[in-house]
Amino acid sequence: MIASSMAVIQHMCSAPLSRVMLPRSLVFSSSRGLSILSAARASHAVSQQVLLGMSEHELQQLALEFGQQSYRGKQLHHLIYKRKVKEIEDFSQLPQAFRNDLQEAGWKIGRSPIYHTVTAADGTVKLLIKLEDNRLIETVGIPVEDDKGLMRLTACVSSQVGCPLRCSFCATGKGGFSRNLKRHEIIEQVLAIEELFKNRVTNVVFMGMGEPMLNLDSVLEAHRCLNKDVQIGQRMITISTVGVPNTIRKLASYKLQSTLAVSLHAPNQKLREAIVPSAKSYPLDAIMKDCRDYFLDTSRRVSFEYALLAGVNDKTEHAVELAQLLHEWGRGYHVNLIPFNPIEGSEYQRPHRKAVAAFAAALESRKITGSVRQTRGLDASAACGQLRNKFQKSPLLTESENLQSQADVTVAC
């Protein structure tokens, strides 16, 4: 799946805990005339609060603020992340009064329904998840069985509804941009894949719809939760970007052990601007300098994504130029070659296997390590944004809006 990446940092999915929790000064016994529930209701009157994405400690604090013992927070954590319960009313291990208090105070788990599923012959599954505002996002589950019969399950997750960067080869960009995803809307994609496959997700790649660096706050919050609460190792998580000024340096400051994958797609600035319009604001030399500094700051190798487009950037001379560029800016880089996934209405074509092999050989002969990404889910509209574009260019109508629309048609007739 091709990353359709780029950035501007937005607020996190839920308010800080200090804003959403009931102050201890407001926790009175019912005999003193103010119930916990009424105080909590006043505290949360502004908007619904989301449990998904909260740490065990935060959930323990929440339980205390509702007059429960802290172990109820541990139970909440287990129910949300291990049992993957989707509705508070189904928290059968919790007292009914606590469940009622949470719901009346505006809390929800933050899970969304699956709108559509497509399964490819190779086992790849693409999901459309219907968000609360009736927008659709894609997530992909990619199973790979090793020689020992063990399955590696990768979740390819979206970070935005659509993408504002409009890379010329990307179906997501053609579908337009709506908004950033909130923290829980990223996390729930991984849980949905685990439920569908009835298996743990071992790897997460932020290579779905959107540019992760344009929603970095929510991406980092989701990253923390996936690592600490869903228990996926940091080294098993990859954050992809087409490159947004200043964000690689910001990401480096967090000293994550995850992989940074930068989508180059071209060995020079002129060609890159033709393929990735946003490249005009972030010259190739500036990206390469930031990547070099990222390695120096984190000791983590940067991986480069290169979508091979037939007759555009897949010639041997392009490979030679790419190798020269990478050697100029350091050593130890890895290149993932991604043969283009055909999309409807695109002028680009998938390169022939011989062209892909020649490109890879040219890199290898110049001591650049590379790999050709195995194409998965071609029969499941696996290219980023393809499936969503089939079903949605604007928010889905609610049931009431749909009925009104039908009534308007009837009147018009």
Coordinates of C-alpha atoms in Angstrom, one line a residue:
M1 CA 0.0 0.0 0.0
I2 CA 1.4 3.4 -1.0
A3 CA 1.7 6.0 1.6
S4 CA -0.1 9.2 0.7
S5 CA 1.7 11.3 3.3
M6 CA 2.1 15.0 4.7
A7 CA 1.6 17.4 7.8
V8 CA 0.2 20.5 10.3
I9 CA -0.2 19.5 13.9
Q10 CA -3.7 19.3 15.3
H11 CA -5.2 18.9 18.8
M12 CA -5.5 15.5 20.4
C13 CA -8.7 13.4 20.3
S14 CA -9.7 14.0 23.9
A15 CA -9.1 16.9 26.3
P16 CA -6.3 16.6 28.8
L17 CA -7.3 14.6 31.9
S18 CA -7.2 17.7 34.1
R19 CA -10.1 19.1 32.0
V20 CA -12.2 16.0 31.8
M21 CA -11.9 14.7 35.3
L22 CA -14.1 15.7 38.2
P23 CA -12.2 17.8 40.7
R24 CA -11.9 16.1 44.1
S25 CA -13.4 19.2 45.7
L26 CA -16.7 18.3 44.0
V27 CA -16.8 14.7 45.2
F28 CA -19.4 14.7 48.0
S29 CA -21.5 12.0 49.5
S30 CA -25.1 12.0 48.6
S31 CA -25.9 12.9 52.2
R32 CA -24.2 16.3 51.6
G33 CA -26.6 17.1 48.8
L34 CA -24.4 16.7 45.7
S35 CA -24.1 13.3 44.0
I36 CA -21.0 12.2 42.1
L37 CA -23.1 11.8 39.0
S38 CA -24.4 15.4 39.0
A39 CA -20.9 16.8 39.5
A40 CA -19.6 14.6 36.7
R41 CA -22.4 15.6 34.5
A42 CA -21.5 19.3 35.0
S43 CA -17.8 18.5 34.4
H44 CA -18.5 16.8 31.1
A45 CA -21.4 18.8 29.8
V46 CA -19.3 20.4 27.0
S47 CA -18.7 17.3 24.9
Q48 CA -18.5 13.5 24.9
Q49 CA -15.3 12.0 26.3
V50 CA -13.5 9.0 24.8
L51 CA -12.1 6.1 26.8
L52 CA -10.1 4.5 24.0
G53 CA -6.6 6.0 24.0
M54 CA -6.4 6.5 27.8
S55 CA -3.7 4.7 29.7
E56 CA -4.2 2.4 32.6
H57 CA -3.2 5.1 35.1
E58 CA -5.6 7.6 33.5
L59 CA -8.4 5.1 33.7
Q60 CA -7.6 4.4 37.4
Q61 CA -7.8 8.1 38.0
L62 CA -11.1 8.3 36.2
A63 CA -12.5 5.5 38.3
L64 CA -11.5 7.4 41.5
E65 CA -13.1 10.6 40.3
F66 CA -16.3 8.7 39.9
G67 CA -16.1 7.4 43.5
Q68 CA -14.9 4.0 42.5
Q69 CA -11.8 2.1 43.7
S70 CA -8.8 2.3 41.5
Y71 CA -8.9 -1.3 40.5
R72 CA -12.0 -0.5 38.5
G73 CA -9.7 1.5 36.2
K74 CA -7.7 -1.7 35.6
Q75 CA -10.9 -3.5 34.7
L76 CA -11.7 -0.7 32.3
H77 CA -8.3 -1.1 30.7
H78 CA -8.7 -4.8 30.3
L79 CA -12.2 -4.5 28.8
I80 CA -11.2 -1.8 26.3
Y81 CA -7.8 -3.2 25.1
K82 CA -8.0 -6.9 25.7
R83 CA -11.6 -7.9 25.4
K84 CA -12.2 -5.0 22.9
V85 CA -15.7 -4.2 24.3
K86 CA -17.4 -1.6 22.2
E87 CA -20.2 -0.3 24.4
I88 CA -20.1 0.9 28.0
E89 CA -23.3 -0.9 28.7
D90 CA -21.5 -4.2 27.9
F91 CA -18.9 -3.7 30.7
S92 CA -20.6 -6.5 32.6
Q93 CA -17.7 -6.7 35.2
L94 CA -18.4 -3.2 36.3
P95 CA -21.3 -2.1 38.7
Q96 CA -24.4 -1.0 36.8
A97 CA -24.3 2.3 38.7
F98 CA -20.7 3.0 37.5
R99 CA -21.7 2.2 33.9
N100 CA -24.7 4.5 34.2
D101 CA -22.6 7.3 35.6
L102 CA -20.1 7.1 32.8
Q103 CA -22.8 7.2 30.1
E104 CA -24.7 10.0 31.7
A105 CA -21.5 12.0 32.1
G106 CA -21.0 11.7 28.3
W107 CA -18.3 9.0 28.2
K108 CA -18.1 6.5 25.4
I109 CA -15.5 3.9 24.3
G110 CA -14.9 5.4 20.9
R111 CA -15.3 2.4 18.6
S112 CA -16.9 2.8 15.2
P113 CA -18.8 0.3 13.0
I114 CA -17.3 -1.4 10.0
Y115 CA -19.1 -0.1 6.9
H116 CA -17.6 -2.4 4.2
T117 CA -15.0 -5.2 3.9
V118 CA -13.2 -6.5 0.9
T119 CA -11.0 -9.6 1.0
A120 CA -8.4 -10.3 -1.6
A121 CA -7.3 -13.8 -2.8
D122 CA -4.0 -13.5 -1.0
G123 CA -5.8 -12.9 2.4
T124 CA -5.3 -9.1 2.5
V125 CA -8.4 -7.5 4.0
K126 CA -9.4 -3.8 3.5
L127 CA -11.9 -2.3 5.8
L128 CA -14.0 0.9 5.5
I129 CA -14.7 2.2 9.0
K130 CA -17.7 4.6 9.4
L131 CA -16.8 7.4 11.8
E132 CA -19.2 9.3 14.0
D133 CA -19.6 12.2 11.4
N134 CA -20.4 9.6 8.7
R135 CA -17.1 9.8 7.0
L136 CA -15.2 6.7 5.9
I137 CA -11.6 5.8 6.4
E138 CA -9.6 2.8 5.2
T139 CA -7.5 0.4 7.1
V140 CA -5.8 -2.7 5.7
G141 CA -4.9 -6.0 7.4
I142 CA -2.0 -7.8 5.7
P143 CA -1.3 -11.4 6.9
V144 CA 2.0 -13.1 6.1
E145 CA 2.9 -16.6 7.2
D146 CA 6.6 -17.4 7.8
D147 CA 8.4 -20.7 7.3
K148 CA 7.5 -21.8 10.8
G149 CA 3.8 -21.3 10.2
L150 CA 3.7 -18.2 12.4
M151 CA 1.7 -15.3 11.1
R152 CA 2.9 -11.7 11.0
L153 CA -0.2 -9.4 10.8
T154 CA 0.4 -5.9 9.7
A155 CA -2.2 -3.1 10.1
C156 CA -1.9 -0.3 7.6
V157 CA -3.6 2.6 9.3
S158 CA -4.9 6.0 8.2
S159 CA -4.1 9.3 10.0
Q160 CA -6.5 11.6 8.1
V161 CA -9.8 11.5 6.3
G162 CA -8.5 12.0 2.8
C163 CA -5.2 13.9 2.3
P164 CA -4.5 17.5 1.4
L165 CA -1.2 16.9 -0.4
R166 CA -2.6 15.4 -3.6
C167 CA 0.3 13.3 -4.7
S168 CA -0.3 12.8 -8.4
F169 CA -0.3 8.9 -8.2
C170 CA -2.4 8.6 -5.1
A171 CA -6.1 7.7 -5.0
T172 CA -6.5 9.3 -1.5
G173 CA -5.5 12.7 -2.8
K174 CA -8.0 12.4 -5.6
G175 CA -10.7 11.9 -3.0
G176 CA -10.1 15.2 -1.3
F177 CA -9.4 16.1 2.3
S178 CA -11.9 16.4 5.2
R179 CA -10.1 16.4 8.5
N180 CA -7.5 14.9 10.8
L181 CA -8.3 11.7 12.7
K182 CA -8.5 11.8 16.4
R183 CA -6.4 9.6 18.6
H184 CA -9.0 6.9 19.2
E185 CA -9.9 6.9 15.5
I186 CA -6.4 5.7 14.7
I187 CA -6.2 3.2 17.5
E188 CA -9.5 1.6 16.7
Q189 CA -8.3 0.7 13.2
V190 CA -5.8 -1.7 14.8
L191 CA -8.4 -3.2 17.2
A192 CA -10.7 -3.7 14.2
I193 CA -8.0 -5.7 12.3
E194 CA -7.3 -7.8 15.4
E195 CA -11.0 -8.6 15.8
L196 CA -11.4 -9.5 12.1
F197 CA -8.4 -11.8 11.9
K198 CA -8.9 -13.1 15.5
N199 CA -5.2 -12.6 15.9
R200 CA -2.8 -10.0 17.4
V201 CA -1.5 -7.3 15.1
T202 CA 2.3 -7.6 15.2
N203 CA 3.2 -4.5 13.0
V204 CA 1.6 -1.1 12.4
V205 CA 2.5 1.1 9.5
F206 CA 1.1 4.7 9.2
M207 CA 0.9 4.4 5.4
G208 CA -2.9 4.6 4.9
M209 CA -4.9 7.6 4.1
G210 CA -3.4 11.0 4.9
E211 CA -0.1 12.5 5.9
P212 CA 0.8 11.5 9.5
M213 CA 3.1 14.5 10.0
L214 CA 0.2 16.8 9.4
N215 CA -1.6 15.2 12.4
L216 CA 1.5 14.5 14.5
D217 CA 0.0 15.1 17.9
S218 CA -2.8 12.5 17.4
V219 CA -0.3 10.1 15.7
L220 CA 2.1 10.3 18.6
E221 CA -0.8 9.8 21.1
A222 CA -2.0 6.8 19.1
H223 CA 1.6 5.5 18.9
R224 CA 1.9 5.7 22.7
C225 CA -1.3 3.8 23.2
L226 CA -0.5 1.1 20.6
N227 CA 2.9 0.6 22.3
K228 CA 1.9 0.7 26.0
D229 CA -1.7 -0.4 26.0
V230 CA -2.2 -2.6 22.9
Q231 CA 1.4 -3.8 23.5
I232 CA 2.9 -3.5 20.0
G233 CA 6.7 -3.0 20.2
Q234 CA 7.9 0.4 19.0
R235 CA 10.3 -1.2 16.6
M236 CA 7.2 -2.8 15.0
I237 CA 5.7 0.6 14.2
T238 CA 6.5 2.6 11.1
I239 CA 5.6 6.3 10.6
S240 CA 5.6 7.3 6.9
T241 CA 5.8 10.8 5.5
V242 CA 6.2 12.6 2.1
G243 CA 8.0 15.3 4.1
V244 CA 6.6 18.3 5.9
P245 CA 9.0 21.1 6.9
N246 CA 10.2 21.0 10.5
T247 CA 8.3 17.8 11.4
I248 CA 11.1 15.3 11.0
R249 CA 13.1 17.3 13.5
K250 CA 10.2 17.4 15.9
L251 CA 9.7 13.6 15.6
A252 CA 13.4 13.1 16.3
S253 CA 13.1 14.9 19.6
Y254 CA 10.8 12.1 20.9
K255 CA 13.6 9.6 20.5
L256 CA 11.2 6.9 19.4
Q257 CA 12.5 3.4 18.5
S258 CA 10.1 3.2 15.6
T259 CA 11.0 3.4 11.9
L260 CA 10.7 6.7 9.9
A261 CA 9.8 6.0 6.3
V262 CA 10.2 8.9 3.9
S263 CA 8.4 8.8 0.6
L264 CA 10.9 10.1 -2.0
H265 CA 9.5 8.8 -5.3
A266 CA 12.2 10.7 -7.3
P267 CA 16.0 11.1 -7.2
N268 CA 15.9 14.9 -8.0
Q269 CA 13.9 17.9 -7.1
K270 CA 12.4 18.6 -10.6
L271 CA 10.9 15.1 -11.0
R272 CA 9.8 15.0 -7.4
E273 CA 7.8 18.2 -7.8
A274 CA 6.0 16.7 -10.8
I275 CA 5.0 13.6 -8.8
V276 CA 4.6 15.2 -5.3
P277 CA 3.3 18.9 -5.7
S278 CA 4.0 19.7 -2.0
A279 CA 7.7 19.1 -2.6
K280 CA 8.0 22.7 -3.8
S281 CA 7.9 23.8 -0.2
Y282 CA 10.4 21.2 1.0
P283 CA 13.4 20.9 -1.3
L284 CA 15.1 17.5 -1.6
D285 CA 18.3 18.6 0.0
A286 CA 16.5 19.9 3.0
I287 CA 14.7 16.6 3.4
M288 CA 17.9 14.6 3.1
K289 CA 19.6 16.9 5.7
D290 CA 16.7 16.3 8.1
C291 CA 16.9 12.5 7.5
R292 CA 20.6 12.6 8.2
D293 CA 20.1 14.5 11.5
Y294 CA 17.3 12.2 12.4
F295 CA 19.7 9.2 12.3
L296 CA 22.3 11.1 14.3
D297 CA 19.7 12.1 17.0
T298 CA 17.9 8.7 17.3
S299 CA 20.4 6.1 15.9
R300 CA 17.5 4.8 13.9
R301 CA 18.0 4.1 10.2
V302 CA 15.7 6.0 7.9
S303 CA 13.8 4.0 5.3
F304 CA 12.9 5.5 1.9
E305 CA 9.8 4.7 -0.1
Y306 CA 10.0 4.8 -3.8
A307 CA 6.9 4.2 -5.9
L308 CA 7.9 3.0 -9.3
L309 CA 5.8 4.6 -12.1
A310 CA 6.3 3.1 -15.6
G311 CA 8.3 5.4 -17.9
V312 CA 8.4 8.2 -15.3
N313 CA 10.9 7.3 -12.5
D314 CA 11.7 3.7 -13.1
K315 CA 14.7 3.9 -15.5
T316 CA 18.1 2.6 -14.6
E317 CA 19.5 6.1 -14.7
H318 CA 17.0 7.1 -12.0
A319 CA 18.3 4.3 -9.8
V320 CA 21.9 5.5 -10.4
E321 CA 20.9 9.1 -9.5
L322 CA 19.1 7.9 -6.4
A323 CA 22.1 5.9 -5.2
Q324 CA 24.3 9.0 -5.7
L325 CA 21.9 11.1 -3.7
L326 CA 21.8 8.6 -0.8
H327 CA 25.6 8.2 -0.7
E328 CA 26.0 12.0 -0.6
W329 CA 23.9 12.2 2.6
G330 CA 25.1 9.3 4.6
R331 CA 25.2 5.5 4.8
G332 CA 22.9 2.7 6.0
Y333 CA 19.8 3.9 4.2
H334 CA 17.3 1.3 2.9
V335 CA 15.0 1.7 -0.1
N336 CA 11.6 0.1 -0.4
L337 CA 10.6 -0.1 -4.1
I338 CA 6.9 -0.1 -4.6
P339 CA 5.5 -1.0 -8.0
F340 CA 2.6 1.3 -8.7
N341 CA -0.9 -0.1 -7.8
P342 CA -3.1 0.8 -10.7
I343 CA -6.0 3.2 -9.9
E344 CA -9.0 4.3 -11.9
G345 CA -8.5 7.6 -13.8
S346 CA -4.7 7.7 -13.3
E347 CA -2.3 8.4 -16.1
Y348 CA 0.4 6.2 -14.5
Q349 CA 1.0 2.6 -15.3
R350 CA 2.5 -0.3 -13.3
P351 CA 6.1 -1.0 -14.4
H352 CA 7.1 -4.2 -16.0
R353 CA 8.9 -6.8 -13.7
K354 CA 12.1 -6.5 -15.8
A355 CA 12.2 -2.7 -15.1
V356 CA 11.7 -3.3 -11.4
A357 CA 14.4 -5.9 -11.3
A358 CA 16.8 -3.7 -13.2
F359 CA 16.2 -0.8 -10.9
A360 CA 16.8 -2.9 -7.8
A361 CA 20.0 -4.4 -9.3
A362 CA 21.3 -0.9 -10.1
L363 CA 20.9 0.1 -6.5
E364 CA 22.4 -3.1 -5.2
S365 CA 25.5 -2.7 -7.4
R366 CA 26.0 0.7 -5.9
K367 CA 25.8 -0.7 -2.3
I368 CA 22.3 0.6 -1.6
T369 CA 20.2 -2.0 0.3
G370 CA 16.7 -2.3 -1.1
S371 CA 13.7 -4.5 -1.3
V372 CA 10.8 -4.8 -3.7
R373 CA 7.5 -4.6 -1.7
Q374 CA 5.3 -7.6 -2.4
T375 CA 2.1 -6.3 -4.0
R376 CA -0.8 -7.3 -1.8
G377 CA -4.5 -7.1 -2.4
L378 CA -4.6 -6.0 -6.0
D379 CA -8.1 -7.4 -6.3
A380 CA -9.2 -5.6 -3.2
S381 CA -8.6 -2.0 -4.3
A382 CA -5.5 -2.0 -2.1
A383 CA -3.9 1.2 -3.3
C384 CA -4.4 3.9 -0.7
G385 CA -7.8 5.6 -1.0
Q386 CA -9.2 3.4 -3.8
L387 CA -12.0 1.7 -1.9
R388 CA -13.1 4.8 0.0
N389 CA -13.4 6.7 -3.3
K390 CA -15.8 4.1 -4.6
F391 CA -18.2 4.6 -1.7
Q392 CA -17.7 8.2 -0.6
K393 CA -16.6 11.6 -1.8
S394 CA -18.6 13.4 0.9
P395 CA -20.1 12.3 4.3
L396 CA -22.6 9.6 4.1
L397 CA -26.2 10.7 4.6
T398 CA -27.7 9.8 8.0
E399 CA -31.0 7.8 8.0
S400 CA -33.1 10.9 8.5
E401 CA -31.2 12.9 5.8
N402 CA -31.6 10.0 3.4
L403 CA -35.4 9.9 4.1
Q404 CA -35.6 13.6 3.6
S405 CA -33.7 13.3 0.3
Q406 CA -36.1 10.6 -0.9
A407 CA -39.0 12.9 0.1
D408 CA -37.6 15.8 -1.9
V409 CA -37.3 13.6 -4.9
T410 CA -40.9 12.5 -4.6
V411 CA -42.1 16.1 -4.3
A412 CA -40.0 17.1 -7.3
C413 CA -41.6 14.3 -9.3

